[in-house]
Amino acid sequence: MKNIHKNILHIEPTHGLINDPNGLIYDHGKYFVFYQWNRFKLDHSYKEWGLTTSFDLIHWQSQGSALIPDTIKDKDGVYSGSAIPKDGKIHVFYTGNTKNNGNRKSYQIHAILEKENTFVKQPQTIETPSGYTEHFRDPFISKENDHWQMLVGAQTDNHHGTIAIFTSDDLKKWQYQGKYFENKILDQMCECPNLVTFKDKRLLLVCPQKRQINLDQDISSYSAYYIGKQENNRFIPDSKLTKLDEGFDFYSPQVFQDKSGRKIMLAWMSRMTDTQEEACPTKQFGYMHCLTLPRELILKNGKLYQQPLKEYLDASQTRKKIETKEIKFDSNLCFEIFHFNPSNNSKFEISLFNDNIQLEYKNKNLTFRRKDWSTSKFNTKTFQINEIYQIDFYCDRSAIEIFINNGEKVLSARYFCNENERKNIFLSSHNFKFEIKDLKI
Ligand code: FRU
């Protein structure tokens, strides 16, 4: 059977289940995207790192398994982590997950990518300091002026989310430096911390998680950021916690720097419920989930913008450009970009893929609806936004990322429609400028 949901640009596994992007790095002309992978089953019972590589952030080459759970310290999962270059080699740090008689124990493990794509796991590992539970994971490494720094997502003994910090002079011996950041808003656990350094500001990415402590289960979680600064191994926010994405499928982002210094973020493009995972239409083709497109992070006048890479625009061609109050057209099975520039104060309604995706703007409120393939009802979100001057839709076959006002807000969602449902309508109270582009790759 033809797979009409197979995405063109979004990274997907060849088979099995993908979750967090890991170890993102640009090295010797090549982009490395490792990821959490269950290559055996379409569930979360097994975790290793898979790898895909690219020379241009558009074409990806799957490289199969990269790090597998084959030691006593990672036997129950090679969990998330990050990468850093040192002395011409890629060094990664990840969490080794172990469970013995139901008791979790975590290790932060160092591995070096040696010749022929083989990782050599290093003997020194970090054990959880006192004051924390074993929900201690997802090391994020950065290079500070004269030393290395590791942030680890954590849960305190009294079940609050926090981030621990370690420092090192050589990536081998690590000193625990206490809590980097703690706040009630981090809920009961903070997964996947990331730190991005801009000229005069730092961006701290966090994934606060609510857990059912007794059952050791995730109940709800989301990804968000603070803008602030770092002083004496502590993060000091000067913004409130803000969600990174206002859509339905976005979690555990990771940021790296490319060859020209751009800060690029990828995330897991799923926050599916168990019922949605159960009914996920790609399961019949032996794989599940994808990553978001790489997005450039830009900090302008103290505000964060997320933008699609310019590579995509460079590789696309205009199919249609008009000014109108209403347009109806069909999507094809290619990757398409729609630019929509509404006039000031207009109300508008947008329906994509035969109502599978809907946007409605009125009274300064934007409502986003996505048809839930497991129930055929709509998942809905509404938020206030005082002015909309531009919306860019990046449409893959079963994944859409919607960038509002140059990436001031982003909405990410998976959707699943039939081939004959690829019908779109843009309708507005006032004239708008509109352009459709096809990606030519
Ligand atoms: C986030 C997460 C991480 C963990 C990994 C396991 O989605 O739960 O905290 O390292 O996934 O796959």
Short mmCIF file of C-alpha atoms and ligand atoms in Angstrom, two decimals:
data_model
loop_
_atom_site.label_atom_id
_atom_site.label_comp_id
_atom_site.label_asym_id
_atom_site.label_seq_id
_atom_site.Cartn_x
_atom_site.Cartn_y
_atom_site.Cartn_z
CA MET A 1 0.00 0.00 0.00
CA LYS A 2 1.18 3.51 -0.84
CA ASN A 3 2.24 5.49 2.24
CA ILE A 4 0.74 8.97 1.74
CA HIS A 5 1.82 10.03 5.27
CA LYS A 6 5.54 9.63 4.64
CA ASN A 7 7.10 13.01 5.29
CA ILE A 8 9.55 14.59 2.89
CA LEU A 9 11.60 16.93 5.11
CA HIS A 10 10.76 15.84 8.64
CA ILE A 11 13.20 13.26 9.96
CA GLU A 12 11.50 9.90 10.48
CA PRO A 13 12.90 6.49 11.41
CA THR A 14 13.23 3.88 8.67
CA HIS A 15 11.38 1.59 11.10
CA GLY A 16 10.52 1.62 14.80
CA LEU A 17 9.71 4.52 17.10
CA ILE A 18 11.63 7.78 17.32
CA ASN A 19 11.56 10.27 20.19
CA ASP A 20 14.00 12.96 21.44
CA PRO A 21 16.72 14.40 19.18
CA ASN A 22 20.08 13.74 20.86
CA GLY A 23 23.72 14.73 20.41
CA LEU A 24 23.07 17.37 17.73
CA ILE A 25 26.34 18.59 16.29
CA TYR A 26 27.96 20.01 13.17
CA ASP A 27 31.37 18.45 12.66
CA HIS A 28 33.79 18.35 9.69
CA GLY A 29 31.17 19.47 7.17
CA LYS A 30 28.48 17.11 8.40
CA TYR A 31 25.38 17.49 10.54
CA PHE A 32 24.77 14.67 13.03
CA VAL A 33 21.30 14.08 14.40
CA PHE A 34 21.20 11.23 16.89
CA TYR A 35 17.82 10.31 18.29
CA GLN A 36 16.04 8.12 20.83
CA TRP A 37 15.09 5.01 18.95
CA ASN A 38 13.19 1.78 19.57
CA ARG A 39 14.20 -0.13 16.47
CA PHE A 40 12.37 -3.29 17.54
CA LYS A 41 8.87 -2.21 18.47
CA LEU A 42 6.43 0.65 18.16
CA ASP A 43 6.48 1.43 21.87
CA HIS A 44 8.80 2.89 24.53
CA SER A 45 10.09 -0.41 25.94
CA TYR A 46 13.61 -0.11 24.48
CA LYS A 47 15.85 2.95 23.92
CA GLU A 48 19.08 3.36 21.99
CA TRP A 49 20.57 6.18 19.92
CA GLY A 50 19.98 6.00 16.17
CA LEU A 51 21.80 8.33 13.77
CA THR A 52 20.98 10.26 10.64
CA THR A 53 23.41 12.63 8.92
CA SER A 54 23.21 15.43 6.39
CA PHE A 55 25.46 17.80 4.47
CA ASP A 56 22.77 20.44 3.85
CA LEU A 57 20.04 20.03 6.50
CA ILE A 58 17.65 19.02 3.72
CA HIS A 59 18.74 15.55 2.58
CA TRP A 60 19.24 13.01 5.38
CA GLN A 61 20.97 9.67 5.29
CA SER A 62 19.95 7.12 7.89
CA GLN A 63 23.02 5.50 9.52
CA GLY A 64 21.26 2.96 11.76
CA SER A 65 22.26 2.25 15.36
CA ALA A 66 24.87 4.47 17.03
CA LEU A 67 24.80 3.71 20.76
CA ILE A 68 23.17 0.61 22.18
CA PRO A 69 22.32 -0.46 25.75
CA ASP A 70 25.07 -3.06 26.11
CA THR A 71 26.65 -2.32 29.52
CA ILE A 72 25.52 -2.83 33.08
CA LYS A 73 25.13 0.97 33.46
CA ASP A 74 22.80 1.51 30.50
CA LYS A 75 21.16 -1.90 30.16
CA ASP A 76 17.61 -0.52 30.42
CA GLY A 77 18.05 2.35 28.03
CA VAL A 78 20.54 4.68 26.37
CA TYR A 79 18.57 7.79 27.29
CA SER A 80 18.88 11.34 25.98
CA GLY A 81 22.04 13.42 25.97
CA SER A 82 24.15 15.89 24.01
CA ALA A 83 27.41 16.23 22.07
CA ILE A 84 30.43 18.50 22.07
CA PRO A 85 33.60 18.59 19.93
CA LYS A 86 37.00 18.27 21.61
CA ASP A 87 40.42 17.69 20.02
CA GLY A 88 38.87 16.85 16.65
CA LYS A 89 36.51 14.23 18.07
CA ILE A 90 32.84 14.13 18.95
CA HIS A 91 32.20 13.52 22.65
CA VAL A 92 28.72 12.62 23.81
CA PHE A 93 27.16 12.43 27.26
CA TYR A 94 23.97 10.49 27.82
CA THR A 95 22.01 8.91 30.63
CA GLY A 96 22.35 5.20 31.22
CA ASN A 97 19.04 3.99 32.63
CA THR A 98 18.94 0.87 34.79
CA LYS A 99 16.12 -0.82 36.66
CA ASN A 100 16.74 -3.60 39.14
CA ASN A 101 13.70 -5.12 40.91
CA GLY A 102 11.77 -2.04 39.86
CA ASN A 103 14.40 0.36 41.30
CA ARG A 104 15.64 2.99 38.91
CA LYS A 105 19.28 4.07 38.90
CA SER A 106 20.77 6.57 36.47
CA TYR A 107 24.34 7.14 35.32
CA GLN A 108 25.63 10.03 33.23
CA ILE A 109 27.95 8.34 30.72
CA HIS A 110 30.65 9.72 28.42
CA ALA A 111 31.33 8.14 25.01
CA ILE A 112 33.75 9.21 22.27
CA LEU A 113 33.06 8.76 18.58
CA GLU A 114 36.14 7.02 17.22
CA LYS A 115 36.86 5.96 13.65
CA GLU A 116 34.21 4.23 11.56
CA ASN A 117 31.28 5.62 13.48
CA THR A 118 32.00 3.58 16.60
CA PHE A 119 31.46 5.00 20.04
CA VAL A 120 33.83 4.03 22.83
CA LYS A 121 32.12 4.27 26.21
CA GLN A 122 34.39 5.74 28.89
CA PRO A 123 34.82 4.13 32.32
CA GLN A 124 34.19 7.24 34.47
CA THR A 125 30.49 7.83 35.04
CA ILE A 126 28.55 10.27 37.22
CA GLU A 127 26.20 8.95 39.89
CA THR A 128 23.29 10.93 41.27
CA PRO A 129 24.35 13.25 44.13
CA SER A 130 22.37 13.13 47.37
CA GLY A 131 19.22 15.26 47.54
CA TYR A 132 17.79 13.89 44.27
CA THR A 133 15.73 10.89 43.18
CA GLU A 134 17.01 8.73 40.31
CA HIS A 135 14.96 10.83 37.88
CA PHE A 136 18.29 12.43 37.04
CA ARG A 137 18.93 12.53 33.30
CA ASP A 138 19.50 14.20 29.92
CA PRO A 139 22.97 15.80 30.38
CA PHE A 140 23.50 18.96 28.35
CA ILE A 141 27.14 19.93 27.81
CA SER A 142 28.45 23.38 26.96
CA LYS A 143 31.86 24.99 26.81
CA GLU A 144 32.26 27.97 29.10
CA ASN A 145 35.34 30.24 29.02
CA ASP A 146 37.86 27.96 30.67
CA HIS A 147 35.91 24.84 31.53
CA TRP A 148 33.08 22.51 30.51
CA GLN A 149 29.65 22.57 32.02
CA MET A 150 26.97 19.89 32.33
CA LEU A 151 23.32 20.54 33.18
CA VAL A 152 21.23 17.55 34.25
CA GLY A 153 17.43 17.40 34.43
CA ALA A 154 16.40 16.32 37.91
CA GLN A 155 13.88 15.72 40.62
CA THR A 156 14.62 16.61 44.27
CA ASP A 157 14.03 14.17 47.11
CA ASN A 158 10.76 15.95 47.82
CA HIS A 159 9.66 15.55 44.22
CA HIS A 160 10.24 18.98 42.74
CA GLY A 161 11.69 19.61 39.30
CA THR A 162 15.17 21.16 39.23
CA ILE A 163 18.38 21.30 37.21
CA ALA A 164 21.74 20.17 38.60
CA ILE A 165 25.09 21.56 37.42
CA PHE A 166 28.54 19.96 37.17
CA THR A 167 31.79 21.45 35.89
CA SER A 168 34.95 19.86 34.49
CA ASP A 169 38.38 20.86 33.18
CA ASP A 170 38.86 17.80 31.01
CA LEU A 171 35.44 16.15 30.36
CA LYS A 172 36.59 13.30 32.60
CA LYS A 173 36.41 14.43 36.21
CA TRP A 174 33.24 16.33 37.08
CA GLN A 175 32.53 18.46 40.14
CA TYR A 176 28.95 18.80 41.36
CA GLN A 177 28.15 22.50 41.83
CA GLY A 178 24.64 22.31 43.27
CA LYS A 179 21.33 23.37 41.75
CA TYR A 180 21.59 25.48 38.62
CA PHE A 181 17.94 26.49 38.74
CA GLU A 182 14.99 25.55 40.89
CA ASN A 183 11.42 26.80 40.77
CA LYS A 184 7.98 25.34 41.61
CA ILE A 185 7.00 25.91 37.99
CA LEU A 186 9.35 23.04 37.02
CA ASP A 187 6.73 20.75 38.51
CA GLN A 188 7.84 17.29 39.65
CA MET A 189 10.72 16.71 37.25
CA CYS A 190 12.60 18.75 34.66
CA GLU A 191 13.55 16.78 31.55
CA CYS A 192 15.99 17.77 28.79
CA PRO A 193 17.51 21.08 29.95
CA ASN A 194 19.34 23.05 27.22
CA LEU A 195 21.33 26.23 27.44
CA VAL A 196 21.80 28.56 24.47
CA THR A 197 24.30 31.40 24.70
CA PHE A 198 23.51 34.55 22.73
CA LYS A 199 25.74 37.65 22.79
CA ASP A 200 24.52 39.06 26.07
CA LYS A 201 21.76 36.66 27.12
CA ARG A 202 21.23 33.01 27.87
CA LEU A 203 18.22 30.96 26.94
CA LEU A 204 17.36 28.07 29.24
CA LEU A 205 15.08 25.42 27.72
CA VAL A 206 13.20 23.17 30.14
CA CYS A 207 10.57 20.43 29.96
CA PRO A 208 8.59 20.50 33.20
CA GLN A 209 6.90 17.19 33.84
CA LYS A 210 4.08 16.12 36.16
CA ARG A 211 4.54 12.57 37.36
CA GLN A 212 2.45 9.98 39.09
CA ILE A 213 5.12 9.34 41.69
CA ASN A 214 3.89 5.92 42.90
CA LEU A 215 3.49 4.48 39.43
CA ASP A 216 6.65 6.19 38.12
CA GLN A 217 4.66 7.54 35.15
CA ASP A 218 4.59 10.75 33.14
CA ILE A 219 1.17 12.45 33.32
CA SER A 220 1.80 15.66 31.44
CA SER A 221 4.74 17.68 30.22
CA TYR A 222 5.59 20.56 27.87
CA SER A 223 8.61 22.52 26.61
CA ALA A 224 9.31 26.11 27.56
CA TYR A 225 12.11 28.66 28.01
CA TYR A 226 13.47 31.42 30.15
CA ILE A 227 15.68 34.27 29.00
CA GLY A 228 18.23 35.30 31.60
CA LYS A 229 21.85 35.14 32.62
CA GLN A 230 24.28 32.76 34.28
CA GLU A 231 26.29 33.80 37.32
CA ASN A 232 28.41 31.62 39.60
CA ASN A 233 26.93 28.39 38.27
CA ARG A 234 23.37 29.62 38.73
CA PHE A 235 20.74 30.65 36.20
CA ILE A 236 18.97 33.93 36.90
CA PRO A 237 15.87 34.44 34.73
CA ASP A 238 14.72 37.88 33.70
CA SER A 239 11.65 36.65 31.81
CA LYS A 240 8.67 34.52 32.72
CA LEU A 241 8.49 30.90 31.60
CA THR A 242 7.15 30.88 28.02
CA LYS A 243 5.99 27.91 25.95
CA LEU A 244 8.15 27.15 22.94
CA ASP A 245 5.31 25.91 20.79
CA GLU A 246 1.57 26.49 20.94
CA GLY A 247 0.63 23.47 18.83
CA PHE A 248 -0.08 19.86 19.78
CA ASP A 249 3.11 17.95 18.98
CA PHE A 250 6.34 19.37 20.31
CA TYR A 251 8.63 18.08 23.07
CA SER A 252 12.23 17.68 24.27
CA PRO A 253 13.94 20.20 21.96
CA GLN A 254 17.70 20.34 21.57
CA VAL A 255 19.78 23.23 20.23
CA PHE A 256 23.17 23.24 18.53
CA GLN A 257 25.29 25.72 16.60
CA ASP A 258 25.93 25.25 12.89
CA LYS A 259 29.00 26.20 10.85
CA SER A 260 27.94 29.83 10.54
CA GLY A 261 27.00 30.22 14.20
CA ARG A 262 23.24 29.87 13.77
CA LYS A 263 21.49 28.38 16.81
CA ILE A 264 19.40 25.55 15.42
CA MET A 265 16.72 23.64 17.31
CA LEU A 266 15.07 20.31 16.59
CA ALA A 267 12.44 18.68 18.77
CA TRP A 268 10.46 15.50 18.97
CA MET A 269 7.29 16.13 17.00
CA SER A 270 4.94 14.22 19.20
CA ARG A 271 3.08 14.67 22.43
CA MET A 272 0.55 12.07 21.39
CA THR A 273 -1.74 10.51 23.96
CA ASP A 274 -1.71 6.73 24.35
CA THR A 275 -4.93 6.56 22.30
CA GLN A 276 -3.41 8.67 19.52
CA GLU A 277 -0.26 6.51 19.49
CA GLU A 278 -2.43 3.40 19.38
CA ALA A 279 -4.32 4.68 16.32
CA CYS A 280 -1.31 6.33 14.62
CA PRO A 281 -1.77 5.65 10.86
CA THR A 282 1.97 5.17 10.15
CA LYS A 283 2.08 2.07 12.40
CA GLN A 284 0.91 -0.09 9.49
CA PHE A 285 4.11 0.96 7.69
CA GLY A 286 6.30 -0.10 10.65
CA TYR A 287 7.33 3.28 12.06
CA MET A 288 6.06 6.03 14.29
CA HIS A 289 6.72 9.74 14.99
CA CYS A 290 9.11 12.28 13.52
CA LEU A 291 11.27 15.24 14.51
CA THR A 292 10.40 18.87 13.81
CA LEU A 293 12.16 20.71 11.03
CA PRO A 294 15.38 22.33 12.21
CA ARG A 295 14.46 25.90 13.27
CA GLU A 296 16.76 28.84 13.70
CA LEU A 297 16.51 30.59 17.08
CA ILE A 298 16.90 34.35 16.96
CA LEU A 299 16.90 36.71 19.93
CA LYS A 300 15.80 40.21 18.91
CA ASN A 301 15.09 43.04 21.34
CA GLY A 302 14.94 40.53 24.16
CA LYS A 303 12.36 38.38 22.38
CA LEU A 304 12.75 34.86 20.98
CA TYR A 305 11.83 34.08 17.36
CA GLN A 306 11.88 30.62 15.79
CA GLN A 307 12.29 30.61 12.04
CA PRO A 308 12.40 27.95 9.35
CA LEU A 309 15.82 27.59 7.75
CA LYS A 310 16.44 29.80 4.75
CA GLU A 311 17.67 26.69 2.93
CA TYR A 312 14.01 25.69 2.45
CA LEU A 313 13.07 28.96 0.80
CA ASP A 314 16.19 28.81 -1.37
CA ALA A 315 15.12 25.35 -2.53
CA SER A 316 11.52 26.29 -3.33
CA GLN A 317 9.72 27.83 -6.29
CA THR A 318 6.60 29.98 -6.39
CA ARG A 319 3.57 28.18 -7.83
CA LYS A 320 1.06 30.99 -7.29
CA LYS A 321 1.03 34.51 -5.93
CA ILE A 322 -2.12 36.59 -5.55
CA GLU A 323 -3.94 39.24 -3.57
CA THR A 324 -7.52 38.28 -2.67
CA LYS A 325 -10.13 37.81 0.06
CA GLU A 326 -10.66 34.14 -0.65
CA ILE A 327 -8.69 31.34 -2.23
CA LYS A 328 -9.43 27.64 -2.64
CA PHE A 329 -6.76 25.27 -3.91
CA ASP A 330 -5.58 21.69 -3.65
CA SER A 331 -2.37 20.57 -2.01
CA ASN A 332 -0.22 17.98 -3.67
CA LEU A 333 1.86 15.31 -2.00
CA CYS A 334 5.00 17.47 -2.12
CA PHE A 335 6.38 19.72 0.58
CA GLU A 336 4.59 23.07 0.32
CA ILE A 337 5.08 26.48 1.88
CA PHE A 338 2.21 29.02 2.10
CA HIS A 339 2.90 32.67 2.93
CA PHE A 340 -0.18 34.50 4.18
CA ASN A 341 -0.14 38.25 4.88
CA PRO A 342 -3.47 39.43 6.25
CA SER A 343 -4.36 43.13 6.37
CA ASN A 344 -4.50 44.92 9.63
CA ASN A 345 -7.61 44.22 11.75
CA SER A 346 -8.94 41.51 9.50
CA LYS A 347 -10.76 38.41 10.67
CA PHE A 348 -9.89 35.23 8.87
CA GLU A 349 -10.57 31.51 8.66
CA ILE A 350 -8.18 28.97 7.24
CA SER A 351 -8.98 25.34 6.59
CA LEU A 352 -6.25 22.97 5.44
CA PHE A 353 -6.55 19.38 4.29
CA ASN A 354 -10.33 19.30 4.30
CA ASP A 355 -10.64 20.76 7.83
CA ASN A 356 -8.00 18.50 9.38
CA ILE A 357 -6.15 21.70 10.34
CA GLN A 358 -8.03 24.94 11.05
CA LEU A 359 -7.04 28.43 12.14
CA GLU A 360 -9.54 31.10 13.04
CA TYR A 361 -8.71 34.68 14.05
CA LYS A 362 -11.23 37.08 15.51
CA ASN A 363 -11.38 39.55 18.42
CA LYS A 364 -7.60 39.22 18.75
CA ASN A 365 -7.92 35.52 19.56
CA LEU A 366 -6.40 32.78 17.47
CA THR A 367 -8.00 29.34 17.60
CA PHE A 368 -6.08 26.34 16.34
CA ARG A 369 -7.95 23.09 15.65
CA ARG A 370 -6.60 19.74 14.58
CA LYS A 371 -8.72 16.72 13.82
CA ASP A 372 -7.73 13.93 16.19
CA TRP A 373 -7.35 10.78 14.06
CA SER A 374 -8.10 8.56 17.06
CA THR A 375 -11.52 10.09 17.87
CA SER A 376 -12.38 12.25 14.80
CA LYS A 377 -13.06 15.09 17.27
CA PHE A 378 -11.04 18.31 17.29
CA ASN A 379 -8.15 19.15 19.59
CA THR A 380 -8.48 22.89 20.17
CA LYS A 381 -6.32 25.70 21.54
CA THR A 382 -7.10 29.39 21.70
CA PHE A 383 -4.70 32.17 22.63
CA GLN A 384 -4.63 35.93 22.48
CA ILE A 385 -2.48 37.65 19.89
CA ASN A 386 -3.00 41.35 19.30
CA GLU A 387 -1.79 41.60 15.74
CA ILE A 388 -1.12 39.07 13.00
CA TYR A 389 0.76 40.34 9.96
CA GLN A 390 2.27 37.16 8.64
CA ILE A 391 1.73 33.41 8.82
CA ASP A 392 4.04 30.92 7.12
CA PHE A 393 2.80 27.36 6.78
CA TYR A 394 5.40 24.62 6.29
CA CYS A 395 3.35 21.62 5.18
CA ASP A 396 4.77 18.14 4.98
CA ARG A 397 2.58 15.13 4.20
CA SER A 398 1.56 14.45 7.81
CA ALA A 399 3.32 17.21 9.78
CA ILE A 400 2.67 20.94 9.73
CA GLU A 401 4.59 23.79 11.38
CA ILE A 402 2.92 27.19 11.38
CA PHE A 403 5.09 30.26 12.03
CA ILE A 404 3.22 33.37 13.15
CA ASN A 405 4.72 36.87 12.79
CA ASN A 406 8.17 35.62 11.76
CA GLY A 407 8.27 32.95 14.43
CA GLU A 408 7.01 34.94 17.41
CA LYS A 409 4.71 31.95 17.96
CA VAL A 410 4.85 28.51 16.37
CA LEU A 411 2.17 25.83 16.11
CA SER A 412 3.30 22.26 15.39
CA ALA A 413 0.97 19.38 14.71
CA ARG A 414 0.79 15.96 13.14
CA TYR A 415 -2.29 15.40 11.01
CA PHE A 416 -3.41 12.45 8.92
CA CYS A 417 -5.68 12.87 5.90
CA ASN A 418 -6.57 10.89 2.78
CA GLU A 419 -5.19 11.77 -0.62
CA ASN A 420 -8.57 13.19 -1.71
CA GLU A 421 -8.75 15.42 1.38
CA ARG A 422 -5.88 17.74 0.45
CA LYS A 423 -8.20 20.73 -0.10
CA ASN A 424 -7.52 24.15 1.38
CA ILE A 425 -9.48 27.39 1.87
CA PHE A 426 -8.25 30.80 3.04
CA LEU A 427 -11.05 33.26 3.71
CA SER A 428 -10.71 36.76 5.17
CA SER A 429 -12.76 39.87 5.90
CA HIS A 430 -10.15 41.97 4.04
CA ASN A 431 -7.72 41.44 1.19
CA PHE A 432 -4.60 39.40 1.95
CA LYS A 433 -1.40 38.62 0.06
CA PHE A 434 -0.84 34.97 -0.60
CA GLU A 435 1.91 32.84 -2.10
CA ILE A 436 2.27 29.08 -2.57
CA LYS A 437 5.72 27.57 -2.94
CA ASP A 438 6.81 24.04 -3.80
CA LEU A 439 10.03 22.62 -2.50
CA LYS A 440 12.25 21.37 -5.32
CA ILE A 441 14.70 18.85 -3.96
C1 FRU B 1 11.97 12.85 27.15
C2 FRU B 1 12.57 11.61 27.80
C3 FRU B 1 13.92 11.89 28.44
C4 FRU B 1 14.58 10.55 28.43
C5 FRU B 1 14.09 9.97 27.11
C6 FRU B 1 13.87 8.48 27.11
O1 FRU B 1 11.08 12.55 26.12
O2 FRU B 1 11.67 11.05 28.75
O3 FRU B 1 13.85 12.49 29.72
O4 FRU B 1 15.97 10.64 28.49
O5 FRU B 1 12.87 10.61 26.82
O6 FRU B 1 13.51 8.05 25.84
#
